[in-house]
């Protein structure tokens, strides 16, 4: 294990004014009032750093000493599929093993690393346990780590099984809420987050892909065991993963990909779309089964980048109009797994 590194964690949405700004930007008046059907799997609203955010202590690691100092990030390894797999773990500054913390899984893009993704994404500022898994070097030019579902992924490597093993290890060592596990990622990592929604809907409550590379292998035969809430970010000026798709690589148009998820979730066919900033348009599908909302954040002229990143995250324009880490957290924190799904996944892991 490498030496833990200390990170200063600013409060997310620290003031009431900031909170209102964040909620108005992407969570404003487009959606109709919630009904009984739409709140079945929704968690009560919570603000950063409050006990409401960390209410259920369901992890088997509750009451155990933390594996590293709270407020730090450290690299760990895990045996999975006959390989030593790496991951970077960040614990929030106020981590305590007396209450269950939500978990955010953040998957890097092709050729990137967990540490690099932590740096530009700002996800470690969230009031959550944040995990940055490491992919395995795949095929093609250069020694570049990649994830299952892409044509350049390492043959025979089961990253879905690795993710399940990783969640088992986290729940054994940490006090986490197994009903609030969320997956995000950039590019190839975003495509893998989508694959997890297809294959591990009993363990992943919601996904938030950014600049997703949705190769056919990330969605073929996708039949999730439950509707999965999705918020997807993508720049219309992305030339790496074109917004309009790339037939030669089997990449779908982004608007069609999001609409397909809305269809899986039983949402109304036509979304409500509104420009919330000069370069930001948000589309929302409503009437979704079990409250599994679907949102798409389109960044006009945005590149293959992470919105709000202060350091390099990919080619093209990086908007500073929104902070992706804040907006995805606003979305995912309102969703949790049904108790039955979580109990079934936990039982199978033991």
Coordinates of C-alpha atoms in Angstrom, one line a residue:
X1 CA 0.0 0.0 0.0
X2 CA 1.3 3.5 -0.8
X3 CA 1.4 6.2 1.8
X4 CA -1.9 7.9 2.4
X5 CA -2.2 11.4 1.1
X6 CA -4.1 14.1 2.9
X7 CA -6.7 16.1 1.0
X8 CA -8.4 19.2 2.1
X9 CA -12.1 18.7 1.6
X10 CA -14.1 21.9 1.1
X11 CA -17.7 21.7 2.1
X12 CA -20.0 20.8 -0.8
X13 CA -22.7 23.5 -1.2
X14 CA -21.3 25.0 1.9
X15 CA -23.8 27.9 2.3
X16 CA -27.6 28.1 1.8
X17 CA -27.1 30.4 -1.1
X18 CA -24.8 27.9 -2.8
X19 CA -27.2 25.1 -2.1
X20 CA -30.0 27.0 -3.8
X21 CA -27.8 27.7 -6.8
X22 CA -27.0 24.1 -7.2
X23 CA -30.5 22.9 -6.8
X24 CA -31.9 25.6 -9.2
X25 CA -29.3 24.9 -11.9
X26 CA -30.2 21.3 -12.8
X27 CA -32.8 20.4 -10.2
X28 CA -35.2 23.1 -10.8
X29 CA -38.9 23.3 -11.9
X30 CA -38.8 21.0 -14.9
X31 CA -39.9 17.9 -12.9
X32 CA -43.5 17.7 -11.6
X33 CA -44.2 17.2 -7.9
X34 CA -43.3 13.7 -6.8
X35 CA -46.0 11.1 -6.4
X36 CA -46.2 7.9 -4.3
X37 CA -44.9 5.9 -7.3
X38 CA -41.9 8.2 -7.8
X39 CA -40.7 8.2 -4.2
X40 CA -40.7 4.4 -3.6
X41 CA -36.9 4.2 -3.9
X42 CA -36.0 7.8 -3.1
X43 CA -34.0 8.8 0.0
X44 CA -35.0 11.9 1.9
X45 CA -33.1 15.0 0.8
X46 CA -29.9 15.5 2.7
X47 CA -27.2 18.1 2.8
X48 CA -23.5 17.5 2.8
X49 CA -21.9 16.6 6.1
X50 CA -25.2 15.9 8.0
X51 CA -26.2 12.7 9.8
X52 CA -29.2 12.6 7.4
X53 CA -26.7 11.8 4.6
X54 CA -25.3 8.9 6.6
X55 CA -28.3 7.3 8.2
X56 CA -28.1 3.6 7.7
X57 CA -25.2 1.6 9.1
X58 CA -25.4 -1.6 6.9
X59 CA -21.8 -2.4 6.2
X60 CA -20.2 -5.4 8.0
X61 CA -17.3 -3.1 8.7
X62 CA -19.3 -0.9 11.0
X63 CA -17.6 -0.3 14.4
X64 CA -14.3 -1.5 13.0
X65 CA -11.3 0.8 12.9
X66 CA -10.9 2.8 9.7
X67 CA -8.3 1.2 7.3
X68 CA -6.7 4.6 6.9
X69 CA -6.9 8.1 8.4
X70 CA -10.2 9.9 7.6
X71 CA -9.6 12.7 5.1
X72 CA -6.9 10.9 3.2
X73 CA -6.6 8.9 0.0
X74 CA -4.6 5.7 -0.2
X75 CA -3.9 2.9 -2.7
X76 CA -4.9 -0.6 -1.9
X77 CA -4.9 -4.0 -3.7
X78 CA -7.4 -6.8 -3.9
X79 CA -7.2 -10.3 -5.3
X80 CA -9.9 -10.8 -8.0
X81 CA -10.1 -13.2 -10.9
X82 CA -6.5 -14.4 -10.3
X83 CA -5.1 -10.9 -10.6
X84 CA -4.0 -8.3 -8.0
X85 CA -6.3 -5.4 -8.7
X86 CA -5.7 -1.9 -7.5
X87 CA -8.0 0.8 -6.2
X88 CA -7.6 4.2 -4.6
X89 CA -9.8 4.8 -1.5
X90 CA -10.8 8.2 -0.1
X91 CA -12.4 8.5 3.3
X92 CA -14.2 11.8 4.1
X93 CA -12.7 13.9 6.9
X94 CA -15.6 13.2 9.2
X95 CA -15.8 9.4 8.4
X96 CA -16.9 7.5 11.5
X97 CA -17.7 3.8 11.7
X98 CA -21.0 4.4 13.6
X99 CA -23.2 5.2 10.6
X100 CA -23.4 4.0 7.1
X101 CA -21.8 6.1 4.4
X102 CA -22.8 6.2 0.7
X103 CA -20.2 4.9 -1.7
X104 CA -19.2 6.4 -5.1
X105 CA -17.3 4.2 -7.5
X106 CA -15.4 6.3 -10.0
X107 CA -13.9 4.6 -13.1
X108 CA -11.1 6.2 -15.0
X109 CA -11.0 6.6 -18.8
X110 CA -8.7 4.5 -21.0
X111 CA -5.1 5.2 -20.2
X112 CA -5.9 7.2 -17.1
X113 CA -5.6 6.2 -13.4
X114 CA -7.6 6.4 -10.2
X115 CA -5.3 9.2 -8.9
X116 CA -5.7 11.2 -12.1
X117 CA -9.4 10.9 -12.0
X118 CA -9.5 11.9 -8.4
X119 CA -7.5 15.0 -9.2
X120 CA -9.7 16.4 -12.0
X121 CA -13.1 15.1 -10.9
X122 CA -13.2 16.6 -7.4
X123 CA -15.2 13.6 -6.3
X124 CA -13.2 13.3 -3.1
X125 CA -14.9 16.5 -1.9
X126 CA -18.2 14.7 -1.6
X127 CA -19.7 13.5 1.7
X128 CA -19.1 9.9 0.7
X129 CA -16.6 7.1 0.6
X130 CA -15.1 7.4 -2.9
X131 CA -13.3 4.6 -4.6
X132 CA -11.2 4.9 -7.8
X133 CA -10.7 1.3 -9.2
X134 CA -7.8 0.6 -11.5
X135 CA -8.4 -1.1 -14.9
X136 CA -6.2 -3.7 -16.5
X137 CA -3.9 -2.8 -19.5
X138 CA -5.8 -3.6 -22.6
X139 CA -5.1 -4.1 -26.3
X140 CA -4.1 -1.6 -28.9
X141 CA -1.4 1.1 -28.9
X142 CA 0.4 1.8 -25.7
X143 CA 0.1 0.2 -22.2
X144 CA -3.2 1.7 -21.4
X145 CA -5.6 0.6 -18.7
X146 CA -9.2 0.0 -19.8
X147 CA -12.5 -1.5 -18.8
X148 CA -14.7 -4.3 -19.9
X149 CA -17.2 -3.6 -22.7
X150 CA -14.8 -1.7 -24.9
X151 CA -13.2 -3.3 -27.9
X152 CA -9.7 -2.5 -26.5
X153 CA -10.4 -4.0 -23.0
X154 CA -8.1 -6.8 -21.8
X155 CA -9.4 -10.1 -23.1
X156 CA -10.8 -12.5 -20.5
X157 CA -10.7 -9.9 -17.6
X158 CA -14.1 -9.8 -15.8
X159 CA -14.3 -6.2 -14.4
X160 CA -17.9 -6.8 -13.3
X161 CA -16.8 -9.6 -11.0
X162 CA -13.9 -7.3 -9.8
X163 CA -16.5 -4.6 -8.9
X164 CA -18.5 -7.1 -7.0
X165 CA -15.4 -8.3 -5.1
X166 CA -14.5 -4.7 -4.4
X167 CA -17.9 -4.0 -3.0
X168 CA -17.6 -7.1 -0.8
X169 CA -14.2 -5.9 0.5
X170 CA -15.5 -2.4 1.2
X171 CA -18.5 -3.6 3.1
X172 CA -16.3 -5.9 5.2
X173 CA -13.9 -3.1 6.1
X174 CA -16.0 0.0 6.2
X175 CA -19.2 1.3 7.6
X176 CA -21.2 1.9 4.4
X177 CA -24.8 2.0 3.3
X178 CA -25.1 -0.9 0.8
X179 CA -28.3 0.6 -0.5
X180 CA -26.5 3.8 -1.6
X181 CA -23.7 2.7 -4.0
X182 CA -23.4 4.9 -7.0
X183 CA -21.2 4.5 -10.2
X184 CA -19.7 7.3 -12.3
X185 CA -16.8 7.5 -14.6
X186 CA -15.2 9.3 -17.6
X187 CA -15.2 8.0 -21.2
X188 CA -14.4 4.3 -21.2
X189 CA -15.0 4.3 -17.4
X190 CA -18.4 5.9 -18.0
X191 CA -19.3 3.2 -20.5
X192 CA -18.3 0.6 -17.8
X193 CA -20.6 2.3 -15.3
X194 CA -23.4 1.8 -17.8
X195 CA -22.5 -1.9 -18.1
X196 CA -22.7 -2.1 -14.3
X197 CA -26.2 -0.7 -14.4
X198 CA -27.1 -3.5 -16.8
X199 CA -25.4 -6.3 -14.9
X200 CA -25.4 -5.2 -11.2
X201 CA -28.6 -3.3 -10.7
X202 CA -29.0 -5.2 -7.4
X203 CA -25.9 -3.4 -6.0
X204 CA -25.7 -0.1 -7.9
X205 CA -28.4 2.4 -7.0
X206 CA -27.8 4.9 -9.8
X207 CA -25.2 5.9 -12.4
X208 CA -23.7 9.2 -13.6
X209 CA -21.6 8.7 -16.7
X210 CA -19.5 11.6 -18.1
X211 CA -18.4 11.8 -21.7
X212 CA -19.4 8.1 -22.0
X213 CA -17.9 5.7 -24.6
X214 CA -20.9 3.4 -25.0
X215 CA -19.5 0.7 -27.2
X216 CA -21.8 -2.2 -28.1
X217 CA -20.2 -4.3 -25.4
X218 CA -21.5 -2.0 -22.7
X219 CA -25.1 -2.5 -23.5
X220 CA -25.8 -5.6 -25.6
X221 CA -28.6 -7.6 -24.0
X222 CA -28.9 -5.0 -21.3
X223 CA -31.8 -6.2 -19.0
X224 CA -31.3 -4.7 -15.5
X225 CA -33.1 -6.4 -12.7
X226 CA -34.7 -3.1 -11.8
X227 CA -35.0 0.4 -13.3
X228 CA -31.8 2.3 -12.7
X229 CA -31.7 6.1 -12.4
X230 CA -29.3 7.8 -14.8
X231 CA -27.8 11.2 -15.2
X232 CA -25.5 11.5 -18.2
X233 CA -23.2 14.4 -19.1
X234 CA -21.8 14.9 -22.6
X235 CA -20.3 17.7 -24.7
X236 CA -21.7 18.4 -28.1
X237 CA -18.2 19.3 -29.3
X238 CA -16.6 16.0 -28.2
X239 CA -14.5 14.7 -31.1
X240 CA -13.2 11.6 -29.2
X241 CA -16.7 10.2 -28.5
X242 CA -18.9 12.2 -30.9
X243 CA -22.2 13.5 -29.6
X244 CA -23.9 12.4 -32.8
X245 CA -22.3 8.9 -32.6
X246 CA -19.8 7.0 -34.7
X247 CA -21.2 4.1 -36.8
X248 CA -17.7 2.8 -37.6
X249 CA -17.0 2.2 -34.0
X250 CA -20.5 1.2 -33.0
X251 CA -21.0 4.3 -30.9
X252 CA -24.6 5.5 -30.6
X253 CA -25.8 9.1 -30.7
X254 CA -25.8 10.3 -27.1
X255 CA -29.4 11.6 -27.2
X256 CA -30.5 8.1 -28.5
X257 CA -28.5 6.3 -25.8
X258 CA -30.1 8.3 -23.0
X259 CA -33.6 7.9 -24.5
X260 CA -33.0 4.1 -24.6
X261 CA -32.4 4.2 -20.8
X262 CA -35.5 6.2 -20.4
X263 CA -37.3 3.5 -22.3
X264 CA -35.9 0.8 -20.1
X265 CA -37.1 2.7 -17.0
X266 CA -40.6 3.1 -18.4
X267 CA -40.4 6.9 -18.5
X268 CA -42.7 9.0 -20.6
X269 CA -41.4 9.1 -24.2
X270 CA -40.7 12.8 -24.6
X271 CA -38.4 14.6 -22.1
X272 CA -38.7 18.1 -20.8
X273 CA -35.8 20.1 -22.1
X274 CA -34.6 23.5 -20.9
X275 CA -31.5 25.7 -21.3
X276 CA -30.4 26.4 -17.7
X277 CA -27.2 28.3 -18.7
X278 CA -26.0 29.6 -22.0
X279 CA -24.0 26.4 -22.7
X280 CA -26.1 23.9 -20.6
X281 CA -29.3 22.2 -21.7
X282 CA -30.9 19.7 -19.4
X283 CA -33.4 17.1 -20.6
X284 CA -35.5 15.2 -18.0
X285 CA -37.8 12.2 -18.5
X286 CA -40.6 11.9 -16.0
X287 CA -43.2 9.2 -15.1
X288 CA -40.4 6.6 -14.7
X289 CA -41.0 3.3 -13.0
X290 CA -40.1 3.2 -9.3
X291 CA -38.8 6.8 -9.4
X292 CA -35.9 5.9 -11.6
X293 CA -35.5 9.3 -13.2
X294 CA -33.3 9.9 -16.3
X295 CA -31.5 13.2 -17.0
X296 CA -29.2 14.3 -19.8
X297 CA -26.9 17.3 -19.4
X298 CA -25.7 18.5 -22.8
X299 CA -22.8 20.9 -22.8
X300 CA -22.8 23.1 -25.9
X301 CA -19.4 22.9 -27.7
X302 CA -18.0 21.0 -24.7
X303 CA -15.2 18.6 -25.4
X304 CA -14.2 15.2 -24.1
X305 CA -13.9 16.7 -20.7
X306 CA -15.2 16.6 -17.1
X307 CA -17.4 19.7 -16.5
X308 CA -15.9 22.0 -13.9
X309 CA -12.4 20.3 -14.0
X310 CA -9.6 22.7 -13.0
X311 CA -6.9 20.4 -14.4
X312 CA -6.7 18.5 -17.7
X313 CA -9.5 15.9 -18.1
X314 CA -9.5 15.4 -21.9
X315 CA -9.4 17.2 -25.2
X316 CA -11.6 20.2 -26.1
X317 CA -13.4 22.8 -24.1
X318 CA -14.1 22.3 -20.4
X319 CA -17.1 24.2 -19.2
X320 CA -16.9 26.0 -15.9
X321 CA -20.6 26.8 -15.9
X322 CA -21.3 23.7 -13.8
X323 CA -19.4 21.3 -11.6
X324 CA -20.1 17.8 -12.6
X325 CA -19.3 16.3 -9.2
X326 CA -21.8 18.6 -7.5
X327 CA -24.6 18.0 -10.0
X328 CA -24.2 14.2 -10.2
X329 CA -24.3 14.1 -6.4
X330 CA -27.4 16.2 -6.3
X331 CA -29.0 13.6 -8.6
X332 CA -27.7 10.3 -7.2
X333 CA -28.1 11.0 -3.5
X334 CA -31.8 11.0 -3.8
X335 CA -31.8 7.3 -4.9
X336 CA -31.2 4.1 -3.0
X337 CA -31.7 0.4 -3.7
X338 CA -35.0 -1.2 -2.7
X339 CA -34.4 -3.1 0.6
X340 CA -35.2 -6.4 -1.0
X341 CA -32.5 -5.9 -3.7
X342 CA -29.9 -4.9 -1.2
X343 CA -30.7 -7.8 1.1
X344 CA -30.4 -10.3 -1.8
X345 CA -27.1 -8.9 -3.0
X346 CA -25.7 -8.9 0.6
X347 CA -26.8 -12.5 1.2
X348 CA -25.2 -13.7 -2.0
X349 CA -21.9 -12.0 -1.1
X350 CA -21.7 -13.8 2.3

